[in-house]
PDB file of C-alpha atoms in Angstrom:
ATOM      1  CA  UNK H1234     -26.269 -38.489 -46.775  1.00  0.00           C
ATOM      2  CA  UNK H1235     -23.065 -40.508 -47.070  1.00  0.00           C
ATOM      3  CA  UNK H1236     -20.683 -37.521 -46.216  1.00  0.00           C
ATOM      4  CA  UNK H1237     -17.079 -39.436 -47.468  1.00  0.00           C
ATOM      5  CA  UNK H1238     -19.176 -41.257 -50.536  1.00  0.00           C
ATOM      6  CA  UNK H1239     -16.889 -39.413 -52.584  1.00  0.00           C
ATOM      7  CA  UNK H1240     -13.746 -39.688 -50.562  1.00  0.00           C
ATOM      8  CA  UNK H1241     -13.940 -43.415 -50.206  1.00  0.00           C
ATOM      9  CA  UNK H1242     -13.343 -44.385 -54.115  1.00  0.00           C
ATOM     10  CA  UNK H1243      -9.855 -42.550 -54.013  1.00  0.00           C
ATOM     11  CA  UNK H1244      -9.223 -43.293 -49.625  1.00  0.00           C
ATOM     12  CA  UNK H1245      -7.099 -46.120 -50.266  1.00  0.00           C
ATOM     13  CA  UNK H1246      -4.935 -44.356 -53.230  1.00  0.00           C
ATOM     14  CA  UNK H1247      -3.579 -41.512 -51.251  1.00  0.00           C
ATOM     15  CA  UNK H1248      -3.959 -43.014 -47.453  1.00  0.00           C
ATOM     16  CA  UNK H1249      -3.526 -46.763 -47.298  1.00  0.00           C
ATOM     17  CA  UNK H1250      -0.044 -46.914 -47.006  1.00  0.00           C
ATOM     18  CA  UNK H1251       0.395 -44.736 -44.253  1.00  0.00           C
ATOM     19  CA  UNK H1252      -2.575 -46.024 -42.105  1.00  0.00           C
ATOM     20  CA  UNK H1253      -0.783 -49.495 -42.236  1.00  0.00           C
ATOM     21  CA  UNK H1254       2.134 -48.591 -41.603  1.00  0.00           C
ATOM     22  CA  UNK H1255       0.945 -46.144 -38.789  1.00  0.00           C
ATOM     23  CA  UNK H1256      -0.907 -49.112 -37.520  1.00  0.00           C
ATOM     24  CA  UNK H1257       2.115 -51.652 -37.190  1.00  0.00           C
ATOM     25  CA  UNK H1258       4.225 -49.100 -35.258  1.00  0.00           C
ATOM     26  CA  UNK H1259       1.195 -48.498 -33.012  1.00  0.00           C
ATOM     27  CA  UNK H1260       0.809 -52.381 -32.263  1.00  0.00           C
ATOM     28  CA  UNK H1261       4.356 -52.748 -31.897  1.00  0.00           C
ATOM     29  CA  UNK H1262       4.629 -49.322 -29.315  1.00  0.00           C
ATOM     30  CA  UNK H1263       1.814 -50.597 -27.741  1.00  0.00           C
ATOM     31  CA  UNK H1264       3.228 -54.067 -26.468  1.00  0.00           C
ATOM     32  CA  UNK H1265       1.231 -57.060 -24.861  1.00  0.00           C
ATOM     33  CA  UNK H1266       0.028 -60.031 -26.688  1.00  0.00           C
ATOM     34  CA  UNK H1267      -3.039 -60.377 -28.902  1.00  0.00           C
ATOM     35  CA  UNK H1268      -4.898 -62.930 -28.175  1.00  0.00           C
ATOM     36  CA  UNK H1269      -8.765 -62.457 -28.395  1.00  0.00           C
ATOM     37  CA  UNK H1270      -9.700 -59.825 -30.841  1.00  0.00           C
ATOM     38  CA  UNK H1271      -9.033 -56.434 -32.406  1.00  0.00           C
ATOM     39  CA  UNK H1272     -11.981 -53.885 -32.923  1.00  0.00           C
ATOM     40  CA  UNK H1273     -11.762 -50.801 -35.137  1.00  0.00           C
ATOM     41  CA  UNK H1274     -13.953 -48.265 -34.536  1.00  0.00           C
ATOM     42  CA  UNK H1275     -14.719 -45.966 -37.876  1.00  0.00           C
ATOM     43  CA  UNK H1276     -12.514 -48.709 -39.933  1.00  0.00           C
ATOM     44  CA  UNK H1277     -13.273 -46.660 -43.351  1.00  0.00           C
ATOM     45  CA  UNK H1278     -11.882 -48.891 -45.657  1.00  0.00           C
ATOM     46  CA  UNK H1279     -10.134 -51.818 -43.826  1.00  0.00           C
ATOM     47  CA  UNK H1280      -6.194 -50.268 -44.279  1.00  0.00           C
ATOM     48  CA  UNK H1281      -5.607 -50.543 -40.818  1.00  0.00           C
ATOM     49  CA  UNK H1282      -7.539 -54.067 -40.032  1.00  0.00           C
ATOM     50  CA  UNK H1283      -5.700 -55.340 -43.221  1.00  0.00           C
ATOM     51  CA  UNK H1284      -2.405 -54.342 -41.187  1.00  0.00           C
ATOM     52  CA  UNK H1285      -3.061 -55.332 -37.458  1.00  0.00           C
ATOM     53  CA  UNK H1286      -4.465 -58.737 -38.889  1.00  0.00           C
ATOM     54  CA  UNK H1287      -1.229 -59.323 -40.334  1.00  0.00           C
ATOM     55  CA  UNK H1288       0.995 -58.899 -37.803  1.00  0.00           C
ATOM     56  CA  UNK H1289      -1.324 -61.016 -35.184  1.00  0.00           C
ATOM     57  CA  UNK H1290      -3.067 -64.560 -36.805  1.00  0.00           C
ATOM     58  CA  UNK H1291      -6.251 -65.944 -36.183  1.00  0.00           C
ATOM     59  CA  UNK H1292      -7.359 -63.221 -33.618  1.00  0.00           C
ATOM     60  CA  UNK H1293     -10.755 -62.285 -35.336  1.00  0.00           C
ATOM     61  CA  UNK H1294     -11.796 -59.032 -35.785  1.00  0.00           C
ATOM     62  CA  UNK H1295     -14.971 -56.117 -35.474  1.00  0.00           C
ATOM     63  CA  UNK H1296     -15.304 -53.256 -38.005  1.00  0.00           C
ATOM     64  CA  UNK H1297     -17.297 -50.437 -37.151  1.00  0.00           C
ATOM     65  CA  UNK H1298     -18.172 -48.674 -40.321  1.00  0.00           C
ATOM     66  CA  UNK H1299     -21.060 -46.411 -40.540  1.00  0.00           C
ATOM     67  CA  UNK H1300     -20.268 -45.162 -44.268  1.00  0.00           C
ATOM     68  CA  UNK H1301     -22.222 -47.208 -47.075  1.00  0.00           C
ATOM     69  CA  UNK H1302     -18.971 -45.628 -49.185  1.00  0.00           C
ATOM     70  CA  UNK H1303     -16.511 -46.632 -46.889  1.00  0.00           C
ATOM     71  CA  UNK H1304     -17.709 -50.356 -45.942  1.00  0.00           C
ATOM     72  CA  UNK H1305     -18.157 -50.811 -50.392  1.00  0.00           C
ATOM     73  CA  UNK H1306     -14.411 -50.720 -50.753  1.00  0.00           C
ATOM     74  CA  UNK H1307     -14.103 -52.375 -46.626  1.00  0.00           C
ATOM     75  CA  UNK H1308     -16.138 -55.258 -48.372  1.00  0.00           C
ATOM     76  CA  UNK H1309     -13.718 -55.301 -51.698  1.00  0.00           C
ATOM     77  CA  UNK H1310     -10.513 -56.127 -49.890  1.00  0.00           C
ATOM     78  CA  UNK H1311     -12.344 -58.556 -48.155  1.00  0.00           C
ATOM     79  CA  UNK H1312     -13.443 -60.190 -50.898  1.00  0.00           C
ATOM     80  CA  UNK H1313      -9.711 -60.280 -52.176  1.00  0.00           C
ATOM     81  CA  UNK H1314      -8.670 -62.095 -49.436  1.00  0.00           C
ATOM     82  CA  UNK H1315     -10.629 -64.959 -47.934  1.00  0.00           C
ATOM     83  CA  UNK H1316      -8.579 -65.293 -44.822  1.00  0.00           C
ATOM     84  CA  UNK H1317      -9.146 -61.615 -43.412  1.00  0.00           C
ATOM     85  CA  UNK H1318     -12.449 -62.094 -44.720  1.00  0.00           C
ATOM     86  CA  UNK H1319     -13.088 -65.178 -42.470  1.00  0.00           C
ATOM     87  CA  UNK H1320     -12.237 -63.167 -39.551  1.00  0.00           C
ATOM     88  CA  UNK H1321     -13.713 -59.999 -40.119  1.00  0.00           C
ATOM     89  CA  UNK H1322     -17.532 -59.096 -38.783  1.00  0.00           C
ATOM     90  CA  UNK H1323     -18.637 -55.555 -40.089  1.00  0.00           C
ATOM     91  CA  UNK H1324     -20.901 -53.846 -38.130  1.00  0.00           C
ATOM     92  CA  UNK H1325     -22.791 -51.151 -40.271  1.00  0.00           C
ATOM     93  CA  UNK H1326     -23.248 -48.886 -37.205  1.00  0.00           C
ATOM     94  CA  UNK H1327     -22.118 -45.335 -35.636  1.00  0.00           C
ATOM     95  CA  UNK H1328     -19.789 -45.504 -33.116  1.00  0.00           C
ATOM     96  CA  UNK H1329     -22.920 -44.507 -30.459  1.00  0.00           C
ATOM     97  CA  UNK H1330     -24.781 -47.590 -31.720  1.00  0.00           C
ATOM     98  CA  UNK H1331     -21.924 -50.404 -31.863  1.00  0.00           C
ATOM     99  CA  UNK H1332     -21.961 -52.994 -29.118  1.00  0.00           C
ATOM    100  CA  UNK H1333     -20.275 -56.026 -28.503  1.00  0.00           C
ATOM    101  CA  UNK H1334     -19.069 -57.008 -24.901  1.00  0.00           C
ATOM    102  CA  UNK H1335     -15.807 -58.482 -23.866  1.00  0.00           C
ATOM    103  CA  UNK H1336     -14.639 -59.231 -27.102  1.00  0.00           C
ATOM    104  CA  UNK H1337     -10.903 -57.894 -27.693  1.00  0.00           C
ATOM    105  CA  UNK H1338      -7.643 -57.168 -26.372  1.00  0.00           C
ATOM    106  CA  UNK H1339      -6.510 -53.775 -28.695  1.00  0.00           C
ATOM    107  CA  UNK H1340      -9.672 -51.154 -29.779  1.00  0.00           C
ATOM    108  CA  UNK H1341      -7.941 -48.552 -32.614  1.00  0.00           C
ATOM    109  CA  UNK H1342      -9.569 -45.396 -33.121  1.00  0.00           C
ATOM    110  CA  UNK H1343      -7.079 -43.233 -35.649  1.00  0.00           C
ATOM    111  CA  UNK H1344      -8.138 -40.296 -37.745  1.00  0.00           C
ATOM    112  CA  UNK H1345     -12.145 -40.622 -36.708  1.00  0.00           C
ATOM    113  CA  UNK H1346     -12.775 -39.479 -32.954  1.00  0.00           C
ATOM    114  CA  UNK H1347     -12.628 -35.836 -33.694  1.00  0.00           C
ATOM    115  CA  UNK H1348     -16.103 -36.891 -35.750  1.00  0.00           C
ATOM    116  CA  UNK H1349     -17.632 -37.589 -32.505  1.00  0.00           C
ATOM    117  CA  UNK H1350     -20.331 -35.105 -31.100  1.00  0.00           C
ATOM    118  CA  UNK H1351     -19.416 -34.282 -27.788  1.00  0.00           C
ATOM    119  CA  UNK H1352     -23.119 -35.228 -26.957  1.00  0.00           C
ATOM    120  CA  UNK H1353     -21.522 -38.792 -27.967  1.00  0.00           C
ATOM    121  CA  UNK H1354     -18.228 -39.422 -26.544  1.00  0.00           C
ATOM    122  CA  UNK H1355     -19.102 -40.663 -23.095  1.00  0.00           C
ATOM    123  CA  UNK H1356     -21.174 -43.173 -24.451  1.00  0.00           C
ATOM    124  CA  UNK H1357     -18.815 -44.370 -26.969  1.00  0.00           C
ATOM    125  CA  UNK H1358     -15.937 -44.633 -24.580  1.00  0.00           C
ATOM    126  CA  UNK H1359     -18.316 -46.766 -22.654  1.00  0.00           C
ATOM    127  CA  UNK H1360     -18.887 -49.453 -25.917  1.00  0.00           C
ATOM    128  CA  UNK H1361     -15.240 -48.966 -26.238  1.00  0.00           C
ATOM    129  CA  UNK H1362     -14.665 -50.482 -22.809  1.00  0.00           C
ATOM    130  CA  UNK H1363     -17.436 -52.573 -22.604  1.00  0.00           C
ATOM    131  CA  UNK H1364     -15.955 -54.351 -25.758  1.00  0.00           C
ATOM    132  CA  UNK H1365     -12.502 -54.512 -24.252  1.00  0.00           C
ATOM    133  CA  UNK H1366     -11.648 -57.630 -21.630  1.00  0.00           C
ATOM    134  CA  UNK H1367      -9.917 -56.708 -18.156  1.00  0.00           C
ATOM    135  CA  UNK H1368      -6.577 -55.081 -19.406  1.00  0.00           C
ATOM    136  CA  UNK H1369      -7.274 -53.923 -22.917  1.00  0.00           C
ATOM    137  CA  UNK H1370      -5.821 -51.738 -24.573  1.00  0.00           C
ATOM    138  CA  UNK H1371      -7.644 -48.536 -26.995  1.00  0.00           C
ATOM    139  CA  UNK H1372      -5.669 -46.534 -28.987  1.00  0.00           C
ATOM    140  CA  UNK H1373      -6.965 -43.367 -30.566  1.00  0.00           C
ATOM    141  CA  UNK H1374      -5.115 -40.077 -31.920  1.00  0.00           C
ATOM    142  CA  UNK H1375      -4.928 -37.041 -29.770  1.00  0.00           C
ATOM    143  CA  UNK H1376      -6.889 -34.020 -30.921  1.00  0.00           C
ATOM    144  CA  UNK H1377      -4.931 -31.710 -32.310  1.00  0.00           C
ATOM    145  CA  UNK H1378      -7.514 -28.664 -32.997  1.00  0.00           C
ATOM    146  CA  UNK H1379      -8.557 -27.463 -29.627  1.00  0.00           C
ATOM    147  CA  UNK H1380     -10.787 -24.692 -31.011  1.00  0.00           C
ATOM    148  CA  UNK H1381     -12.027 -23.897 -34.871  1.00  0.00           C
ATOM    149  CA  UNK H1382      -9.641 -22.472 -36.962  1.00  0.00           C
ATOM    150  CA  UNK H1383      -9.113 -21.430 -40.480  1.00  0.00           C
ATOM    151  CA  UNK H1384      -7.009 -24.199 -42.313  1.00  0.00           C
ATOM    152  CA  UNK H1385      -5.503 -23.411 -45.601  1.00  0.00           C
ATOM    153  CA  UNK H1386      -5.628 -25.491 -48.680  1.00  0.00           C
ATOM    154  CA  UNK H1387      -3.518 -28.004 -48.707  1.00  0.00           C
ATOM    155  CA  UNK H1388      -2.410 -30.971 -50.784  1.00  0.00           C
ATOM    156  CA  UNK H1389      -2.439 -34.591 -49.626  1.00  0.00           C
ATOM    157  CA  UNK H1390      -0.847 -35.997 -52.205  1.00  0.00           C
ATOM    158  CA  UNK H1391      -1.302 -37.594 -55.362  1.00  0.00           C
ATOM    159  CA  UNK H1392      -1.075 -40.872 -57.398  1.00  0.00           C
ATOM    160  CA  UNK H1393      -1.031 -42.146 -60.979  1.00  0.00           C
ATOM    161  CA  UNK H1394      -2.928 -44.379 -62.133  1.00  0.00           C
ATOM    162  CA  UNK H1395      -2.614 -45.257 -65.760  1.00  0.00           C
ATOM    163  CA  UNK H1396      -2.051 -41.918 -67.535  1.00  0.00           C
ATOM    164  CA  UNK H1397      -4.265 -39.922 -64.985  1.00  0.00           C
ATOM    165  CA  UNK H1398      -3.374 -38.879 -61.926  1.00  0.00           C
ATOM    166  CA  UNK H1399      -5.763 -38.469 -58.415  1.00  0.00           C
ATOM    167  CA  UNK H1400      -4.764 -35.527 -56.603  1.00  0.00           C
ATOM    168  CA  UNK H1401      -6.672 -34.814 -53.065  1.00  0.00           C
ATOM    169  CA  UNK H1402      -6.671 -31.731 -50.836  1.00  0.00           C
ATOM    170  CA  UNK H1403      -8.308 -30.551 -48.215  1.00  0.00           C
ATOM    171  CA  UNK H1404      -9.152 -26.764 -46.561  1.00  0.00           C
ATOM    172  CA  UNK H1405     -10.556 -26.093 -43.632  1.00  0.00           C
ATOM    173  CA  UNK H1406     -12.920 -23.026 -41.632  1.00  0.00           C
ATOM    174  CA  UNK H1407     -14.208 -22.427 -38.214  1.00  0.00           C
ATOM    175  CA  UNK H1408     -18.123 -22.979 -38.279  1.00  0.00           C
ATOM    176  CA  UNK H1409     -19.654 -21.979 -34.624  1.00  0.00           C
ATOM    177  CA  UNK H1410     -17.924 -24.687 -32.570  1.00  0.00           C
ATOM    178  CA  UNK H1411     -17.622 -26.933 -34.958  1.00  0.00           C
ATOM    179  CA  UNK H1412     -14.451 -27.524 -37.743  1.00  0.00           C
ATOM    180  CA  UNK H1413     -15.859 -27.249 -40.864  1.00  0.00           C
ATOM    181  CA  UNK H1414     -13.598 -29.108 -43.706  1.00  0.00           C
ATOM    182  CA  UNK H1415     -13.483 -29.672 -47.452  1.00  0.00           C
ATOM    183  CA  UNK H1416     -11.991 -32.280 -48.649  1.00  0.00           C
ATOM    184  CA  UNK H1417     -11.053 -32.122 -53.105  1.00  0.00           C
ATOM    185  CA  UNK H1418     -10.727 -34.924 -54.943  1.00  0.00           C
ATOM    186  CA  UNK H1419      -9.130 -34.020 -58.637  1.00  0.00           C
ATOM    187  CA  UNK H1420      -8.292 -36.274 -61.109  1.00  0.00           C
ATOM    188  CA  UNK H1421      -5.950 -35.203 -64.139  1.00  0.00           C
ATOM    189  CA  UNK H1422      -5.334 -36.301 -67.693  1.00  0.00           C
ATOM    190  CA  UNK H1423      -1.658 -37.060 -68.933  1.00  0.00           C
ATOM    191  CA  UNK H1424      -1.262 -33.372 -69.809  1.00  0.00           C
ATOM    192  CA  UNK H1425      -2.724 -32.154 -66.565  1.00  0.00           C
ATOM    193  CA  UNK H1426      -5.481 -31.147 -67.586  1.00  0.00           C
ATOM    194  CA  UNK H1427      -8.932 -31.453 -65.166  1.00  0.00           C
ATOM    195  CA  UNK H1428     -10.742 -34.449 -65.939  1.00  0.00           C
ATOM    196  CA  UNK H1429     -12.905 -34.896 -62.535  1.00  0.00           C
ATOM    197  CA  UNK H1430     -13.585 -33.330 -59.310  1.00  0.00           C
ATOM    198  CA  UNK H1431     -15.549 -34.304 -56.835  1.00  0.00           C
ATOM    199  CA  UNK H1432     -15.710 -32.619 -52.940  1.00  0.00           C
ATOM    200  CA  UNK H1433     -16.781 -34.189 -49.694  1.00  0.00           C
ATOM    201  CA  UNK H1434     -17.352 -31.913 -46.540  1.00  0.00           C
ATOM    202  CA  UNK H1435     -17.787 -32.729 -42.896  1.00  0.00           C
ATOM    203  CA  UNK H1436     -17.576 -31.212 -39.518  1.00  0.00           C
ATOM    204  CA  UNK H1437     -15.233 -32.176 -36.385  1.00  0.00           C
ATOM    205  CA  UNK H1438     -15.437 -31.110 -33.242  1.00  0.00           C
ATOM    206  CA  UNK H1439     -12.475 -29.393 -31.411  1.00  0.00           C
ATOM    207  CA  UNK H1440     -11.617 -30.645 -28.044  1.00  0.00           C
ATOM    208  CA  UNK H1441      -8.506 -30.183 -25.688  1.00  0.00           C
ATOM    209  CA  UNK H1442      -6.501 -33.906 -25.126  1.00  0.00           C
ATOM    210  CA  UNK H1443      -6.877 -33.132 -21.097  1.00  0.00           C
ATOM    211  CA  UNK H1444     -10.616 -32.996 -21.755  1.00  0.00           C
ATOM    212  CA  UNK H1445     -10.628 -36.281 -23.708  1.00  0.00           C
ATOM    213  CA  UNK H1446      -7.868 -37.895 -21.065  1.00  0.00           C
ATOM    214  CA  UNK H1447     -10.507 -36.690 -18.305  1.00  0.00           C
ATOM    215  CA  UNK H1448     -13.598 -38.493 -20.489  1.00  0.00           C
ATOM    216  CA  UNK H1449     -11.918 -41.535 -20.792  1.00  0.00           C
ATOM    217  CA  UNK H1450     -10.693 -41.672 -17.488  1.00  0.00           C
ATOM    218  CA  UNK H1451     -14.840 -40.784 -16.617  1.00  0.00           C
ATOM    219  CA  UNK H1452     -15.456 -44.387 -18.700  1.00  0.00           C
ATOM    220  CA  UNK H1453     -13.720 -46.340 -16.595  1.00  0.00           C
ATOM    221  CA  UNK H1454     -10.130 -46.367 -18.570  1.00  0.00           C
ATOM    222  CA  UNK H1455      -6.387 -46.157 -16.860  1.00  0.00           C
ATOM    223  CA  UNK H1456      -4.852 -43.588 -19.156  1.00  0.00           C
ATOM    224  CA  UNK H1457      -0.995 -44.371 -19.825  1.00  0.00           C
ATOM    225  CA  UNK H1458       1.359 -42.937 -21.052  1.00  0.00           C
ATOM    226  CA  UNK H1459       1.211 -41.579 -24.227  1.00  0.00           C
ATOM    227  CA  UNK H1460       2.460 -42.929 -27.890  1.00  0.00           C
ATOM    228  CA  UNK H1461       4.823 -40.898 -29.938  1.00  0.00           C
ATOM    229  CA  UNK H1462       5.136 -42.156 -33.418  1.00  0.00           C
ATOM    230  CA  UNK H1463       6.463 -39.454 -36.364  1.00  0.00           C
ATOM    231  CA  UNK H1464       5.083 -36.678 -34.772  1.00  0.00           C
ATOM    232  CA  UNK H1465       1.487 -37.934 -33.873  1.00  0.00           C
ATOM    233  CA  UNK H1466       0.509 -38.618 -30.158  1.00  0.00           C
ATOM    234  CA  UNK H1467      -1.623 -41.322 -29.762  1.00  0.00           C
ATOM    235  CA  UNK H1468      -3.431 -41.545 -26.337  1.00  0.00           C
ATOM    236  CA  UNK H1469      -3.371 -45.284 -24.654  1.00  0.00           C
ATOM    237  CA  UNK H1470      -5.962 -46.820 -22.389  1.00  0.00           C
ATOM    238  CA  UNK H1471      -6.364 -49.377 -20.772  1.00  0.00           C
ATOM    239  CA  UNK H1472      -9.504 -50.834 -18.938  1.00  0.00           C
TER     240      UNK H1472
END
């Protein structure tokens, strides 16, 4: 099953802004040059690539996208614009299957690692630094659920479009040691009434940020200091 099928038709409404806009500060935090290639690892549907492509030319750039949902509306903005197109390659692939060696300066991993089986993470922070040349740089978000808790439902927003509007939320519960989450997709006519609702659920897996620092660090990375950006840390390695 194709767990954010649902979630990928409406991603780009209620999230796209903010993922590029996340993404420039991150690149411009970050510092260094750009000169061989940028890899995104769980690129969902190509907000962030869109961004970082932007702000460096000509670099090309890998897409790890495991989703069929996801990688449908990846492929549409590619299609929309021939040149990111021309330097994208989409690899269809879970993170623990991707591999390409030597290949980029920057590696971005923002709102996906928690999705990681712990089983997993070694190995993918291996790809990640196999894929990286000599000083590299991967970005990914700190965890910020350390053990399973009950989230309350929430609101992420929501957007008109045309006389409807797409509302999404999300709730959370503790399942064993896994995060168990909900995410609600609503959409509503011009008098608010419920045309549409579709749910997607997944699990996460809570982790402490020492215990990631330490498995990165395990992989062969030089943790740095970390990135602050509107209350989010982002963890920076480098190989």
């Amino acid at each position: 099953m194709d767990g954010y099928a649902a979630a990928a038709q409406y991603y780009d409404l209620l999230h796209a802004e903010r993922t590029a806009a996340r993404a420039r500060a991150l690149l411009a935090a970050a510092g260094g040059e750009i000169r061989h290639g940028i890899l995104d690892l769980g690129a969902g549907t190509g907000s962030v690539i869109a961004a970082l492509a932007a702000e460096v030319p000509e670099v090309p750039v890998v897409a790890v996208e495991p989703s069929v949902g996801m990688r449908t509306a990846l492929y549409a903005r590619l299609s929309a614009d021939p040149e990111l197109r021309r330097r994208t390659t989409v690899l269809p692939e879970a993170a623990e299957r991707f591999e390409v060696s030597e290949f980029a300066d920057l590696a971005v991993c923002l709102d996906t690692s928690p999705a990681f089986p712990p089983p997993y993470r070694s190995d993918i922070w291996q790809r990640v630094r196999a894929a990286l040349v000599p000083g590299g740089v991967f970005l990914l978000d700190e965890p910020h659920l350390t053990e399973p808790v009950v989230q309350e439902p929430r609101e992420l927003g929501r957007v008109a479009v045309g006389t409807h509007t797409v509302v999404g939320s999300v709730r959370g519960e503790p399942a064993g040691q896994r995060q168990w989450w909900e995410y609600r997709y609503t959409v509503l006519d011009a008098e608010g009434e419920v045309l549409s609702e579709e749910e997607t659920e997944f699990y996460t897996w809570p982790v402490t940020p020492d215990d990631v620092r330490a498995e990165l660090t395990d992989a062969g990375f030089v943790v740095k200091d970390d990135i602050e950006l509107d209350g989010i840390t982002v963890l920076q390695a480098r190989r």
